[in-house]
């Protein structure tokens, strides 16, 4: 395989809201490469419908947003991280508006919608249900105004370059060529890992790459057992697993079982607007009780024109599959949606590896605790993306000389390593059916490590994963196989963390430990060298 070397001040891996916001922060102070493994806007951000939570309405206060976030996190939020989120959020949203973001309005005022577990209407949205696209549009346009930023699309990150315990960039694959990108600071913004599950709201790119490469490099990951399942995705054999925004329930949609009975009031006083984990489990219970593969979301009692105008994308997408959401009940079931855990960072986005920063869903600042409050993730991407960018800038200014020396010293070694990688992958690449294993893995995770887990199901998953251990140790030179290796790495981390947490908290529900369990306030920490540990909150 051909290989080459590039140098840059800042390498940003990922082009969603967090990566782009970080790029905007560092662009004035150095050269930047933004890598995406697919098309430029292909990220979870683009698919976000409901919106972005922010305490900007007349009836709201940052203190109330703080309380709601802490409550949703079920006792495991990092309170300082939440404070930063809710306090810095409003200014960053106003900045986004000054860059051209067009959020929906009622008259001359911003329009706020309601979502589960928010005690105020505080969710901004754009074009009804296309909030993520609007954010991507504005941020991509803003990034384009900086000549210092280059974009590498369809560039897959193989691994981080670690030298003298610091991150010096990454090895990437692009156009069948290995490129060693040396960077003075590297920011991971690769998003989540929804593709580990057979039912997910996430796009195909979410294979846990950033979590896996950070783990292989020796970074600390935290709370990987906390996977959030969104209660309502379209369930139809002929349609994709399309998200049906929580904002629909916020505007009055109700859930019914296959017999047409509303069931949520039996499960929680907040009914359809109960926290997500409760709604998802209630749906599963109803599906089991009625021996059905789905329940229904019902908007037929709402004004037709309002529904069409408020959810234009959902309306037109469902219509393509012969479901008119203004007239028909919509078959729905839950799907994997968001990873609360991830690469552990402090409030500046710094990981345990010098020179490596992480932000957005790949990171675990502790802002979401054990369960994320709806629509807080786009806000997190803005706030902590900017923060990670700012600290990467500070880091570069402090350590520039030393890092440049490192780059020249290791250049030859890296060249040699590249040849070795090629030979190893050709000689020792195990032969297996990548597509088949990915599909088996997704079903395994859904069935054994899903919304309801227990020791038996987790151990069964562990046994299966062992069969694929050789893949974790091999080197590959194709995106498909590298993705599989990353998915298996992250699956192992989720299963081990879920086994260690013998208790139910937030989105992690163990049918064999229904209470919180002892020491529930401790975090589960994973690190390659040290294995799995519990750590004080
Ligand atoms: C939704 O629109 O329901 C998704 C919002 C979120 O997950 O934050």
PDB file of C-alpha atoms in Angstrom, residues 233-406:
ATOM      1  CA  UNK A 233     -38.560   4.692  15.525  1.00  0.00           C
ATOM      2  CA  UNK A 234     -40.612   3.648  12.540  1.00  0.00           C
ATOM      3  CA  UNK A 235     -41.239  -0.087  12.571  1.00  0.00           C
ATOM      4  CA  UNK A 236     -42.027  -1.423   9.144  1.00  0.00           C
ATOM      5  CA  UNK A 237     -40.422  -4.297   7.237  1.00  0.00           C
ATOM      6  CA  UNK A 238     -40.329  -2.142   4.096  1.00  0.00           C
ATOM      7  CA  UNK A 239     -39.034   1.112   5.642  1.00  0.00           C
ATOM      8  CA  UNK A 240     -35.759   2.266   7.205  1.00  0.00           C
ATOM      9  CA  UNK A 241     -35.535   2.651  10.984  1.00  0.00           C
ATOM     10  CA  UNK A 242     -36.516   6.265  10.762  1.00  0.00           C
ATOM     11  CA  UNK A 243     -36.575   8.369  13.946  1.00  0.00           C
ATOM     12  CA  UNK A 244     -39.947   9.767  15.015  1.00  0.00           C
ATOM     13  CA  UNK A 245     -38.929  12.725  17.109  1.00  0.00           C
ATOM     14  CA  UNK A 246     -39.780  12.954  20.765  1.00  0.00           C
ATOM     15  CA  UNK A 247     -41.087  16.416  19.881  1.00  0.00           C
ATOM     16  CA  UNK A 248     -44.117  14.628  18.374  1.00  0.00           C
ATOM     17  CA  UNK A 249     -45.047  13.439  21.858  1.00  0.00           C
ATOM     18  CA  UNK A 250     -44.137  16.918  23.123  1.00  0.00           C
ATOM     19  CA  UNK A 251     -46.808  18.305  20.763  1.00  0.00           C
ATOM     20  CA  UNK A 252     -49.440  15.797  21.941  1.00  0.00           C
ATOM     21  CA  UNK A 253     -48.847  12.457  20.157  1.00  0.00           C
ATOM     22  CA  UNK A 254     -49.800   9.444  22.265  1.00  0.00           C
ATOM     23  CA  UNK A 255     -48.656   5.836  22.390  1.00  0.00           C
ATOM     24  CA  UNK A 256     -51.129   2.970  21.936  1.00  0.00           C
ATOM     25  CA  UNK A 257     -50.660  -0.768  21.975  1.00  0.00           C
ATOM     26  CA  UNK A 258     -51.773  -2.931  19.056  1.00  0.00           C
ATOM     27  CA  UNK A 259     -55.278  -3.113  20.560  1.00  0.00           C
ATOM     28  CA  UNK A 260     -55.514   0.670  20.334  1.00  0.00           C
ATOM     29  CA  UNK A 261     -55.229   1.212  24.117  1.00  0.00           C
ATOM     30  CA  UNK A 262     -53.205   4.109  25.491  1.00  0.00           C
ATOM     31  CA  UNK A 263     -50.773   2.585  27.992  1.00  0.00           C
ATOM     32  CA  UNK A 264     -48.226   5.146  29.202  1.00  0.00           C
ATOM     33  CA  UNK A 265     -50.381   6.556  32.057  1.00  0.00           C
ATOM     34  CA  UNK A 266     -50.198   3.058  33.618  1.00  0.00           C
ATOM     35  CA  UNK A 267     -46.383   3.275  33.703  1.00  0.00           C
ATOM     36  CA  UNK A 268     -45.600   6.865  34.755  1.00  0.00           C
ATOM     37  CA  UNK A 269     -47.384  10.022  35.864  1.00  0.00           C
ATOM     38  CA  UNK A 270     -45.729  11.946  33.013  1.00  0.00           C
ATOM     39  CA  UNK A 271     -47.166   9.378  30.573  1.00  0.00           C
ATOM     40  CA  UNK A 272     -45.681   9.852  27.066  1.00  0.00           C
ATOM     41  CA  UNK A 273     -43.313  12.502  28.407  1.00  0.00           C
ATOM     42  CA  UNK A 274     -41.702  10.284  31.035  1.00  0.00           C
ATOM     43  CA  UNK A 275     -37.896   9.857  30.765  1.00  0.00           C
ATOM     44  CA  UNK A 276     -36.810   7.927  27.674  1.00  0.00           C
ATOM     45  CA  UNK A 277     -35.648   4.780  29.419  1.00  0.00           C
ATOM     46  CA  UNK A 278     -39.033   4.433  31.136  1.00  0.00           C
ATOM     47  CA  UNK A 279     -40.962   4.947  27.889  1.00  0.00           C
ATOM     48  CA  UNK A 280     -38.711   2.454  26.040  1.00  0.00           C
ATOM     49  CA  UNK A 281     -39.159  -0.215  28.723  1.00  0.00           C
ATOM     50  CA  UNK A 282     -42.921   0.398  28.859  1.00  0.00           C
ATOM     51  CA  UNK A 283     -43.113  -0.117  25.084  1.00  0.00           C
ATOM     52  CA  UNK A 284     -41.159  -3.385  25.386  1.00  0.00           C
ATOM     53  CA  UNK A 285     -43.533  -4.548  28.168  1.00  0.00           C
ATOM     54  CA  UNK A 286     -46.566  -3.766  26.025  1.00  0.00           C
ATOM     55  CA  UNK A 287     -45.038  -5.536  23.037  1.00  0.00           C
ATOM     56  CA  UNK A 288     -44.417  -8.638  25.169  1.00  0.00           C
ATOM     57  CA  UNK A 289     -47.864  -8.425  26.794  1.00  0.00           C
ATOM     58  CA  UNK A 290     -49.663  -8.151  23.470  1.00  0.00           C
ATOM     59  CA  UNK A 291     -47.277 -10.451  21.602  1.00  0.00           C
ATOM     60  CA  UNK A 292     -46.538  -7.743  19.053  1.00  0.00           C
ATOM     61  CA  UNK A 293     -43.413  -6.426  17.338  1.00  0.00           C
ATOM     62  CA  UNK A 294     -44.405  -2.788  17.769  1.00  0.00           C
ATOM     63  CA  UNK A 295     -46.787  -0.314  19.349  1.00  0.00           C
ATOM     64  CA  UNK A 296     -48.349   2.747  17.669  1.00  0.00           C
ATOM     65  CA  UNK A 297     -47.715   6.461  17.812  1.00  0.00           C
ATOM     66  CA  UNK A 298     -50.954   8.346  17.266  1.00  0.00           C
ATOM     67  CA  UNK A 299     -51.228  11.945  16.037  1.00  0.00           C
ATOM     68  CA  UNK A 300     -54.593  11.581  14.348  1.00  0.00           C
ATOM     69  CA  UNK A 301     -56.349  13.703  17.011  1.00  0.00           C
ATOM     70  CA  UNK A 302     -54.072  16.683  16.209  1.00  0.00           C
ATOM     71  CA  UNK A 303     -54.820  19.299  13.561  1.00  0.00           C
ATOM     72  CA  UNK A 304     -53.640  17.957  10.179  1.00  0.00           C
ATOM     73  CA  UNK A 305     -52.143  21.206   8.941  1.00  0.00           C
ATOM     74  CA  UNK A 306     -50.328  21.716  12.213  1.00  0.00           C
ATOM     75  CA  UNK A 307     -48.793  18.212  12.001  1.00  0.00           C
ATOM     76  CA  UNK A 308     -47.728  18.662   8.368  1.00  0.00           C
ATOM     77  CA  UNK A 309     -46.206  22.071   9.069  1.00  0.00           C
ATOM     78  CA  UNK A 310     -44.519  21.113  12.317  1.00  0.00           C
ATOM     79  CA  UNK A 311     -43.029  17.794  11.120  1.00  0.00           C
ATOM     80  CA  UNK A 312     -42.611  18.189   7.350  1.00  0.00           C
ATOM     81  CA  UNK A 313     -39.679  15.791   6.996  1.00  0.00           C
ATOM     82  CA  UNK A 314     -41.291  13.053   9.074  1.00  0.00           C
ATOM     83  CA  UNK A 315     -44.589  13.558   7.233  1.00  0.00           C
ATOM     84  CA  UNK A 316     -43.047  13.225   3.776  1.00  0.00           C
ATOM     85  CA  UNK A 317     -40.739  10.336   4.733  1.00  0.00           C
ATOM     86  CA  UNK A 318     -43.583   8.285   6.234  1.00  0.00           C
ATOM     87  CA  UNK A 319     -45.781   9.042   3.217  1.00  0.00           C
ATOM     88  CA  UNK A 320     -43.134   7.426   0.991  1.00  0.00           C
ATOM     89  CA  UNK A 321     -43.917   4.229   2.895  1.00  0.00           C
ATOM     90  CA  UNK A 322     -47.685   4.714   2.610  1.00  0.00           C
ATOM     91  CA  UNK A 323     -48.180   6.001   6.143  1.00  0.00           C
ATOM     92  CA  UNK A 324     -50.017   9.316   6.386  1.00  0.00           C
ATOM     93  CA  UNK A 325     -49.163  10.440   9.915  1.00  0.00           C
ATOM     94  CA  UNK A 326     -52.175  12.761   9.993  1.00  0.00           C
ATOM     95  CA  UNK A 327     -54.572   9.842   9.357  1.00  0.00           C
ATOM     96  CA  UNK A 328     -52.826   6.573  10.227  1.00  0.00           C
ATOM     97  CA  UNK A 329     -51.414   5.110  13.406  1.00  0.00           C
ATOM     98  CA  UNK A 330     -47.615   4.877  13.029  1.00  0.00           C
ATOM     99  CA  UNK A 331     -46.020   1.521  13.968  1.00  0.00           C
ATOM    100  CA  UNK A 332     -43.034   2.235  16.234  1.00  0.00           C
ATOM    101  CA  UNK A 333     -40.554   0.441  18.455  1.00  0.00           C
ATOM    102  CA  UNK A 334     -37.414   1.542  20.358  1.00  0.00           C
ATOM    103  CA  UNK A 335     -33.893   1.648  18.900  1.00  0.00           C
ATOM    104  CA  UNK A 336     -30.355   2.362  20.117  1.00  0.00           C
ATOM    105  CA  UNK A 337     -29.838   6.122  19.986  1.00  0.00           C
ATOM    106  CA  UNK A 338     -26.970   7.536  22.040  1.00  0.00           C
ATOM    107  CA  UNK A 339     -23.919   6.456  24.067  1.00  0.00           C
ATOM    108  CA  UNK A 340     -23.689   8.403  27.329  1.00  0.00           C
ATOM    109  CA  UNK A 341     -20.251   6.933  28.091  1.00  0.00           C
ATOM    110  CA  UNK A 342     -17.146   7.408  25.994  1.00  0.00           C
ATOM    111  CA  UNK A 343     -13.593   8.727  26.082  1.00  0.00           C
ATOM    112  CA  UNK A 344     -13.210  10.363  29.468  1.00  0.00           C
ATOM    113  CA  UNK A 345     -12.433  14.069  29.344  1.00  0.00           C
ATOM    114  CA  UNK A 346     -12.246  16.964  31.751  1.00  0.00           C
ATOM    115  CA  UNK A 347     -14.184  20.156  31.205  1.00  0.00           C
ATOM    116  CA  UNK A 348     -11.605  21.313  28.674  1.00  0.00           C
ATOM    117  CA  UNK A 349     -12.017  18.256  26.470  1.00  0.00           C
ATOM    118  CA  UNK A 350      -8.606  16.900  27.513  1.00  0.00           C
ATOM    119  CA  UNK A 351      -8.293  13.113  27.615  1.00  0.00           C
ATOM    120  CA  UNK A 352      -5.756  11.140  29.642  1.00  0.00           C
ATOM    121  CA  UNK A 353      -3.368  11.257  26.681  1.00  0.00           C
ATOM    122  CA  UNK A 354      -1.507  14.516  26.139  1.00  0.00           C
ATOM    123  CA  UNK A 355      -2.296  16.075  22.787  1.00  0.00           C
ATOM    124  CA  UNK A 356      -5.538  14.117  22.447  1.00  0.00           C
ATOM    125  CA  UNK A 357      -8.875  15.860  22.968  1.00  0.00           C
ATOM    126  CA  UNK A 358     -12.379  14.438  22.613  1.00  0.00           C
ATOM    127  CA  UNK A 359     -15.747  16.099  22.192  1.00  0.00           C
ATOM    128  CA  UNK A 360     -19.355  15.294  21.340  1.00  0.00           C
ATOM    129  CA  UNK A 361     -20.840  11.819  21.620  1.00  0.00           C
ATOM    130  CA  UNK A 362     -17.445  10.067  21.491  1.00  0.00           C
ATOM    131  CA  UNK A 363     -16.516  11.840  24.725  1.00  0.00           C
ATOM    132  CA  UNK A 364     -17.717  11.393  28.269  1.00  0.00           C
ATOM    133  CA  UNK A 365     -17.604  14.715  30.079  1.00  0.00           C
ATOM    134  CA  UNK A 366     -20.157  13.318  32.522  1.00  0.00           C
ATOM    135  CA  UNK A 367     -22.692  15.882  31.342  1.00  0.00           C
ATOM    136  CA  UNK A 368     -25.330  13.213  30.600  1.00  0.00           C
ATOM    137  CA  UNK A 369     -24.712  10.973  33.617  1.00  0.00           C
ATOM    138  CA  UNK A 370     -26.607   7.700  33.257  1.00  0.00           C
ATOM    139  CA  UNK A 371     -29.272   9.093  30.921  1.00  0.00           C
ATOM    140  CA  UNK A 372     -29.182  12.042  28.552  1.00  0.00           C
ATOM    141  CA  UNK A 373     -31.861  14.698  28.665  1.00  0.00           C
ATOM    142  CA  UNK A 374     -33.406  14.955  25.178  1.00  0.00           C
ATOM    143  CA  UNK A 375     -31.840  17.538  22.844  1.00  0.00           C
ATOM    144  CA  UNK A 376     -28.881  18.231  25.122  1.00  0.00           C
ATOM    145  CA  UNK A 377     -26.432  16.556  22.740  1.00  0.00           C
ATOM    146  CA  UNK A 378     -26.365  19.203  19.999  1.00  0.00           C
ATOM    147  CA  UNK A 379     -25.841  21.790  22.732  1.00  0.00           C
ATOM    148  CA  UNK A 380     -23.031  19.673  24.174  1.00  0.00           C
ATOM    149  CA  UNK A 381     -21.438  19.523  20.720  1.00  0.00           C
ATOM    150  CA  UNK A 382     -21.446  23.328  20.489  1.00  0.00           C
ATOM    151  CA  UNK A 383     -20.288  24.076  24.029  1.00  0.00           C
ATOM    152  CA  UNK A 384     -17.709  21.325  24.443  1.00  0.00           C
ATOM    153  CA  UNK A 385     -16.626  21.468  20.790  1.00  0.00           C
ATOM    154  CA  UNK A 386     -15.661  25.113  21.345  1.00  0.00           C
ATOM    155  CA  UNK A 387     -13.978  24.218  24.646  1.00  0.00           C
ATOM    156  CA  UNK A 388     -11.977  21.341  23.149  1.00  0.00           C
ATOM    157  CA  UNK A 389     -10.861  23.652  20.332  1.00  0.00           C
ATOM    158  CA  UNK A 390      -9.831  26.324  22.799  1.00  0.00           C
ATOM    159  CA  UNK A 391      -7.742  23.941  24.896  1.00  0.00           C
ATOM    160  CA  UNK A 392      -6.169  22.353  21.812  1.00  0.00           C
ATOM    161  CA  UNK A 393      -5.090  25.881  20.817  1.00  0.00           C
ATOM    162  CA  UNK A 394      -3.576  26.496  24.257  1.00  0.00           C
ATOM    163  CA  UNK A 395      -1.825  23.131  24.145  1.00  0.00           C
ATOM    164  CA  UNK A 396      -0.279  23.868  20.770  1.00  0.00           C
ATOM    165  CA  UNK A 397       1.020  27.238  21.909  1.00  0.00           C
ATOM    166  CA  UNK A 398       2.649  25.722  24.989  1.00  0.00           C
ATOM    167  CA  UNK A 399       4.227  22.625  23.484  1.00  0.00           C
ATOM    168  CA  UNK A 400       4.979  23.473  19.866  1.00  0.00           C
ATOM    169  CA  UNK A 401       8.781  23.053  19.870  1.00  0.00           C
ATOM    170  CA  UNK A 402       8.841  19.743  21.674  1.00  0.00           C
ATOM    171  CA  UNK A 403       6.131  18.266  19.500  1.00  0.00           C
ATOM    172  CA  UNK A 404       7.882  19.273  16.270  1.00  0.00           C
ATOM    173  CA  UNK A 405      11.046  17.516  17.471  1.00  0.00           C
ATOM    174  CA  UNK A 406       9.038  14.409  18.129  1.00  0.00           C
TER     175      UNK A 406
END
